[in-house]
Every structure is written in structure tokens, then in C-alpha cells.
Short mmCIF file of C-alpha atoms in Angstrom, two decimals:
data_model
loop_
_atom_site.label_atom_id
_atom_site.label_comp_id
_atom_site.label_asym_id
_atom_site.label_seq_id
_atom_site.Cartn_x
_atom_site.Cartn_y
_atom_site.Cartn_z
CA UNK A 1 98.26 103.02 120.08
CA UNK A 2 99.13 106.67 120.37
CA UNK A 3 97.09 109.43 121.90
CA UNK A 4 97.03 112.84 120.19
CA UNK A 5 95.87 116.02 121.81
CA UNK A 6 95.10 118.56 119.07
CA UNK A 7 95.02 122.38 119.55
CA UNK A 8 92.47 123.89 117.18
CA UNK A 9 92.81 127.65 116.83
CA UNK A 10 89.61 129.40 115.69
CA UNK A 11 90.56 132.88 114.47
CA UNK A 12 88.39 135.76 113.45
CA UNK A 13 84.76 136.69 113.62
CA UNK A 14 82.54 134.38 115.60
CA UNK A 15 80.40 132.42 113.20
CA UNK A 16 78.14 129.42 112.99
CA UNK A 17 80.88 127.32 111.44
CA UNK A 18 83.04 127.66 114.55
CA UNK A 19 80.22 126.48 116.78
CA UNK A 20 79.63 123.49 114.55
CA UNK A 21 83.26 122.52 114.62
CA UNK A 22 83.38 122.72 118.43
CA UNK A 23 80.32 120.38 118.62
CA UNK A 24 81.91 117.68 116.44
CA UNK A 25 83.45 114.76 118.42
CA UNK A 26 87.11 113.85 118.07
CA UNK A 27 88.07 110.61 116.45
CA UNK A 28 89.19 107.67 118.62
CA UNK A 29 92.62 108.25 120.22
CA UNK A 30 92.25 112.06 119.74
CA UNK A 31 91.16 114.93 121.94
CA UNK A 32 90.55 118.55 120.96
CA UNK A 33 91.37 121.74 122.75
CA UNK A 34 89.95 124.92 121.18
CA UNK A 35 91.79 128.27 121.21
CA UNK A 36 89.93 131.41 120.09
CA UNK A 37 90.68 135.05 119.36
CA UNK A 38 89.28 137.75 117.09
CA UNK A 39 92.71 138.93 115.90
CA UNK A 40 96.03 137.09 115.43
CA UNK A 41 97.66 136.29 118.80
CA UNK A 42 101.14 134.85 118.31
CA UNK A 43 101.19 132.67 121.44
CA UNK A 44 98.00 130.93 120.30
CA UNK A 45 99.23 130.53 116.70
CA UNK A 46 102.48 128.92 118.01
CA UNK A 47 100.50 126.43 120.06
CA UNK A 48 98.02 125.45 117.30
CA UNK A 49 98.13 122.24 115.27
CA UNK A 50 95.44 123.53 112.92
CA UNK A 51 94.18 127.06 112.44
CA UNK A 52 90.74 127.78 111.00
CA UNK A 53 90.65 131.41 110.12
CA UNK A 54 87.67 133.68 109.23
CA UNK A 55 89.37 137.01 108.53
CA UNK A 56 87.47 140.21 109.17
CA UNK A 57 87.34 141.51 105.60
CA UNK A 58 86.05 139.68 102.59
CA UNK A 59 89.56 139.25 101.13
CA UNK A 60 91.77 139.85 104.14
CA UNK A 61 95.02 138.55 102.70
CA UNK A 62 97.09 140.54 105.18
CA UNK A 63 95.65 138.80 108.23
CA UNK A 64 96.27 135.38 106.70
CA UNK A 65 99.87 136.27 105.88
CA UNK A 66 100.39 137.56 109.45
CA UNK A 67 98.91 134.34 110.76
CA UNK A 68 101.17 132.20 108.63
CA UNK A 69 104.25 134.06 109.89
CA UNK A 70 103.12 133.58 113.50
CA UNK A 71 102.16 129.93 113.20
CA UNK A 72 104.44 126.91 113.56
CA UNK A 73 105.85 125.65 110.29
CA UNK A 74 103.98 122.31 110.68
CA UNK A 75 100.65 123.92 111.58
CA UNK A 76 97.84 123.67 108.99
CA UNK A 77 95.95 126.76 108.03
CA UNK A 78 92.37 126.59 106.71
CA UNK A 79 90.85 129.85 105.50
CA UNK A 80 87.11 130.65 105.33
CA UNK A 81 86.48 133.19 102.50
CA UNK A 82 83.72 134.47 100.28
CA UNK A 83 83.56 132.77 96.91
CA UNK A 84 84.63 135.93 94.99
CA UNK A 85 87.86 135.99 97.00
CA UNK A 86 89.08 132.59 95.92
CA UNK A 87 91.41 134.00 93.21
CA UNK A 88 93.09 136.31 95.79
CA UNK A 89 93.81 133.51 98.17
CA UNK A 90 94.96 131.23 95.40
CA UNK A 91 97.94 133.60 94.94
CA UNK A 92 99.13 132.82 98.51
CA UNK A 93 98.10 129.13 98.37
CA UNK A 94 101.52 127.95 99.52
CA UNK A 95 100.78 129.45 102.94
CA UNK A 96 97.41 127.70 103.41
CA UNK A 97 96.34 124.05 103.27
CA UNK A 98 92.68 124.45 102.37
CA UNK A 99 90.12 127.10 101.42
CA UNK A 100 86.53 126.83 102.50
CA UNK A 101 84.26 128.96 100.28
CA UNK A 102 81.31 130.71 101.90
CA UNK A 103 78.41 130.40 102.17
CA UNK A 104 78.80 126.77 103.12
CA UNK A 105 75.90 124.38 104.01
CA UNK A 106 76.01 122.71 107.39
CA UNK A 107 76.52 119.29 105.90
CA UNK A 108 79.53 120.50 103.97
CA UNK A 109 81.06 122.02 107.12
CA UNK A 110 80.76 118.69 108.90
CA UNK A 111 82.05 116.78 105.90
CA UNK A 112 85.15 119.01 105.46
CA UNK A 113 86.12 118.99 109.11
CA UNK A 114 85.63 115.24 109.38
CA UNK A 115 87.79 114.80 106.28
CA UNK A 116 90.44 116.94 107.89
CA UNK A 117 90.25 114.75 111.01
CA UNK A 118 90.68 111.62 108.95
CA UNK A 119 93.60 113.09 107.06
CA UNK A 120 95.24 114.10 110.35
CA UNK A 121 94.72 110.54 111.66
CA UNK A 122 96.45 109.19 108.52
CA UNK A 123 99.44 111.39 109.19
CA UNK A 124 99.69 110.29 112.79
CA UNK A 125 99.32 106.66 111.76
CA UNK A 126 102.21 107.16 109.32
CA UNK A 127 104.33 108.85 111.96
CA UNK A 128 103.76 106.05 114.41
CA UNK A 129 104.55 103.39 111.81
CA UNK A 130 107.72 105.27 110.81
CA UNK A 131 108.71 105.43 114.52
CA UNK A 132 108.08 101.67 114.84
CA UNK A 133 110.37 101.00 111.89
CA UNK A 134 113.15 103.31 113.06
CA UNK A 135 113.09 102.01 116.64
CA UNK A 136 113.22 98.43 115.42
CA UNK A 137 115.95 98.54 112.77
CA UNK A 138 118.21 100.93 114.65
CA UNK A 139 118.26 98.92 117.84
CA UNK A 140 119.36 95.58 116.48
CA UNK A 141 123.03 94.58 115.87
CA UNK A 142 122.31 93.21 112.38
CA UNK A 143 122.84 95.24 109.20
CA UNK A 144 119.55 96.27 107.60
CA UNK A 145 119.26 97.93 104.17
CA UNK A 146 116.68 98.68 101.52
CA UNK A 147 117.69 98.87 97.85
CA UNK A 148 115.88 99.79 94.65
CA UNK A 149 115.99 97.31 91.78
CA UNK A 150 119.17 98.90 90.41
CA UNK A 151 121.05 98.21 93.66
CA UNK A 152 120.96 101.75 95.03
CA UNK A 153 120.62 101.95 98.82
CA UNK A 154 117.46 103.83 99.71
CA UNK A 155 117.56 103.32 103.46
CA UNK A 156 119.97 101.73 105.97
CA UNK A 157 120.15 101.28 109.71
CA UNK A 158 122.64 102.49 112.30
CA UNK A 159 124.46 99.17 112.48
CA UNK A 160 125.02 99.28 108.69
CA UNK A 161 126.54 102.75 109.02
CA UNK A 162 128.87 101.70 111.83
CA UNK A 163 130.03 98.69 109.80
CA UNK A 164 130.92 100.70 106.69
CA UNK A 165 132.18 103.75 108.60
CA UNK A 166 129.89 106.17 106.79
CA UNK A 167 126.81 108.25 107.67
CA UNK A 168 123.28 107.67 106.33
CA UNK A 169 123.63 110.84 104.30
CA UNK A 170 126.71 109.37 102.62
CA UNK A 171 125.25 105.88 102.10
CA UNK A 172 121.72 106.51 100.98
CA UNK A 173 121.46 107.08 97.26
CA UNK A 174 124.72 105.24 96.58
CA UNK A 175 125.73 101.83 95.34
CA UNK A 176 127.79 98.93 96.75
CA UNK A 177 131.31 99.92 95.53
CA UNK A 178 131.29 103.40 97.02
CA UNK A 179 129.78 102.22 100.34
CA UNK A 180 132.26 99.37 100.85
CA UNK A 181 135.26 101.20 99.45
CA UNK A 182 135.97 98.83 96.49
CA UNK A 183 136.37 99.47 92.81
CA UNK A 184 133.42 97.40 91.53
CA UNK A 185 130.03 96.22 92.80
CA UNK A 186 130.16 92.73 94.27
CA UNK A 187 129.00 89.98 91.86
CA UNK A 188 127.56 87.87 94.73
CA UNK A 189 125.35 90.72 95.88
CA UNK A 190 124.13 91.45 92.38
CA UNK A 191 123.31 87.75 91.70
CA UNK A 192 121.50 87.21 95.00
CA UNK A 193 119.38 90.32 94.51
CA UNK A 194 118.53 89.30 90.95
CA UNK A 195 117.40 85.89 92.23
CA UNK A 196 115.24 87.42 94.95
CA UNK A 197 113.47 89.68 92.45
CA UNK A 198 112.98 87.00 89.90
CA UNK A 199 111.71 84.33 92.39
CA UNK A 200 109.75 86.91 94.46
CA UNK A 201 110.67 85.14 97.65
CA UNK A 202 113.12 85.42 100.53
CA UNK A 203 116.53 83.96 99.84
CA UNK A 204 119.11 83.07 102.49
CA UNK A 205 122.80 82.88 101.60
CA UNK A 206 126.32 83.27 102.95
CA UNK A 207 128.17 86.05 101.16
CA UNK A 208 131.87 86.84 101.31
CA UNK A 209 132.41 90.43 100.28
CA UNK A 210 135.48 92.52 99.79
CA UNK A 211 135.61 95.83 101.66
CA UNK A 212 138.10 98.55 102.13
CA UNK A 213 138.86 97.02 105.58
CA UNK A 214 139.26 93.52 104.24
CA UNK A 215 137.08 90.48 103.60
CA UNK A 216 133.79 90.06 105.46
CA UNK A 217 131.47 87.09 105.67
CA UNK A 218 127.75 87.86 105.96
CA UNK A 219 124.77 85.57 106.44
CA UNK A 220 122.15 87.49 104.50
CA UNK A 221 118.32 87.32 104.33
CA UNK A 222 116.96 89.16 101.29
CA UNK A 223 113.35 89.70 100.37
CA UNK A 224 111.56 91.45 97.52
CA UNK A 225 109.86 94.85 97.98
CA UNK A 226 106.84 95.65 95.85
CA UNK A 227 105.70 98.82 94.17
CA UNK A 228 102.07 100.02 94.35
CA UNK A 229 101.28 98.29 91.09
CA UNK A 230 102.55 94.95 92.36
CA UNK A 231 105.77 94.96 90.41
CA UNK A 232 109.10 94.36 92.20
CA UNK A 233 110.60 97.72 93.27
CA UNK A 234 113.73 96.38 95.00
CA UNK A 235 114.93 94.37 97.96
CA UNK A 236 115.27 94.51 101.74
CA UNK A 237 118.29 92.80 103.24
CA UNK A 238 119.30 91.75 106.77
CA UNK A 239 122.82 90.59 107.35
CA UNK A 240 124.51 88.89 110.32
#
């Protein structure tokens, strides 16, 4: 499991909300380091993973825009503002991730910050899972590919690209004929994928395919991939 050290930048006038946030414990596998200043300091903004800003004026749009320019592109900005300023901040909503309207009860502060922590954990879980996938499929000699139900390649591994002599940017989003430099999609591939999607089970077969570099024999393992509603969305294939 990963460990994530988060830099939380508290910007603006000192307030009760900042003190409450500093008292809240981090989630498991996380630690917090708090950075604080009354005005925008670029070196702190560049370091921050999340910025919680309480601008000096009631509708201090200028400070928030300055902060957004100084912050890292992947940093999240949460703005504390009076309720009557919501419309003004809505106009620059692309630059901020959340707006906390004041006055805010203590319970709501704790709820919102905990919700942010949980959302952050979901992103880190996704990043780790994505890393697991990439590290696995790109370090095996076998060809690995993911297709939608129309036979379009959604994702492929490094070995697949080396075999077909094309980059991932060239391959992903394209069909069999273009990738393998032939005039028509291979009937054996089409039939095996249709069978996998209909039976909803892994099918193993030996496929002889024509490529621009000649004939190739592949031992393939194909399995169905499901959409969120349970319907078949495509297939995943591994070929030796």
C-alpha cells in the first residue's frame, strides 16, 4: 500500500475553520503537513496539494485568481466565501474545485474536509491501481490488448506495439486492418471475439493472422469486459 504525504496550504485570514481542519486526523496511509500565510506566497502554492483559501475581502476574486496562477496545475483550490459572493465565484469556477459558503457550522466543516480526504484517497487508489496495471502489462513479453465490442483497440501494451511496429497513439482508437497493415479485418479475430461476448467466458484458441510482415500464429486468451450496467462492453486479449 502506498503512503501519501499531503501539503495543505491554508491561505488568508486566520479563522476557526483553519484550526478545525488542523485538528482533524489524516486517513490511514496519509499524513498532513500544513502551510500557512496571510497573502499568496508562490513557493507555498507550488508545494501545495490542496489550498483552502479565505480571501481578505468578501468577494476577493483577484486573490483567488492570483492563487490559481501560482499553484500547480494538479493542486485543488477550495475557497471560503460569504454566501452573497457565490455568484461572483461561480464565474471563475473552472479555477476552483469547491466553494464553502460562510457562515458554516462546525459539523459541516468536519463533514466537508472528511469528504475531501475520502475523495483524495479514491484518486490515490485509482493512481495506484493504474500503476499496477501498467507495470504488469508492459513488462511481460505477451501481447495484451483491450477492445470495445466493435473491435476497436482501447488500450494495448508495449509488446503489442513492438510487434506491430506502431506507437500506442497510432494503435489506440483503431481497428485490426490498420494496425496489422492488411486490407480487411481478420475473420478469425472477429469470430473469436463474438464467441467470447456471447458466451461471456474466456476462450482459448490458436489464430493464424495475416500481417504486413507476413503470417503470424498466436495462441490467444480472450475474456469479456463488462460495462457498469453488467452488459458486455468488449474484450481483453492476451496472445503468445
